[in-house]
Amino acid sequence: MRALVAAAIGLAPVLLIVLVLSTVDLPPDGPTSPKPLLTADPGPKK
């Protein structure tokens, strides 16, 4: 039982961090595309 409690206490901060990062919407790196379905700029067409 003690091992279960220790595992729950150890995993609680990790779960909290995952939940916070999933709710916070971070902007993508680099320029974004003007097309609505793309999340990153594909660059110049060749």
Coordinates of C-alpha atoms in Angstrom, one line a residue:
M1 CA 0.0 0.0 0.0
R2 CA 2.9 2.3 0.8
A3 CA 4.3 1.8 -2.6
L4 CA 1.0 2.7 -4.3
V5 CA 0.8 5.9 -2.3
A6 CA 4.5 6.8 -3.1
A7 CA 3.9 6.1 -6.8
A8 CA 0.8 8.4 -6.7
I9 CA 2.7 11.1 -5.0
G10 CA 5.6 10.8 -7.4
L11 CA 3.3 10.9 -10.5
A12 CA 1.1 13.7 -9.4
P13 CA 3.5 16.6 -10.4
V14 CA 4.1 14.9 -13.8
L15 CA 0.4 14.6 -14.4
L16 CA -0.1 18.3 -13.4
I17 CA 2.6 19.5 -15.8
V18 CA 1.1 17.4 -18.6
L19 CA -2.4 18.9 -17.9
V20 CA -1.0 22.5 -17.8
L21 CA 0.9 22.1 -21.0
S22 CA -2.1 20.6 -22.8
T23 CA -4.3 23.4 -21.8
V24 CA -1.9 26.2 -22.6
D25 CA -1.8 26.9 -26.3
L26 CA 1.8 27.7 -27.2
P27 CA 2.3 29.4 -30.6
P28 CA 4.4 27.4 -33.1
D29 CA 8.0 28.4 -33.8
G30 CA 8.6 30.2 -37.1
P31 CA 6.2 31.9 -39.5
T32 CA 2.7 30.6 -39.8
S33 CA 0.9 29.9 -43.1
P34 CA -2.0 32.1 -44.3
K35 CA -3.7 28.8 -45.4
P36 CA -6.0 27.7 -42.5
L37 CA -5.2 24.0 -42.5
L38 CA -1.4 24.3 -42.4
T39 CA 0.3 25.0 -39.0
A40 CA 3.7 26.0 -40.4
D41 CA 4.9 27.9 -43.4
P42 CA 6.0 25.3 -46.1
G43 CA 8.4 27.7 -47.6
P44 CA 8.8 28.9 -51.2
K45 CA 7.5 26.7 -54.0
K46 CA 10.2 25.2 -56.2

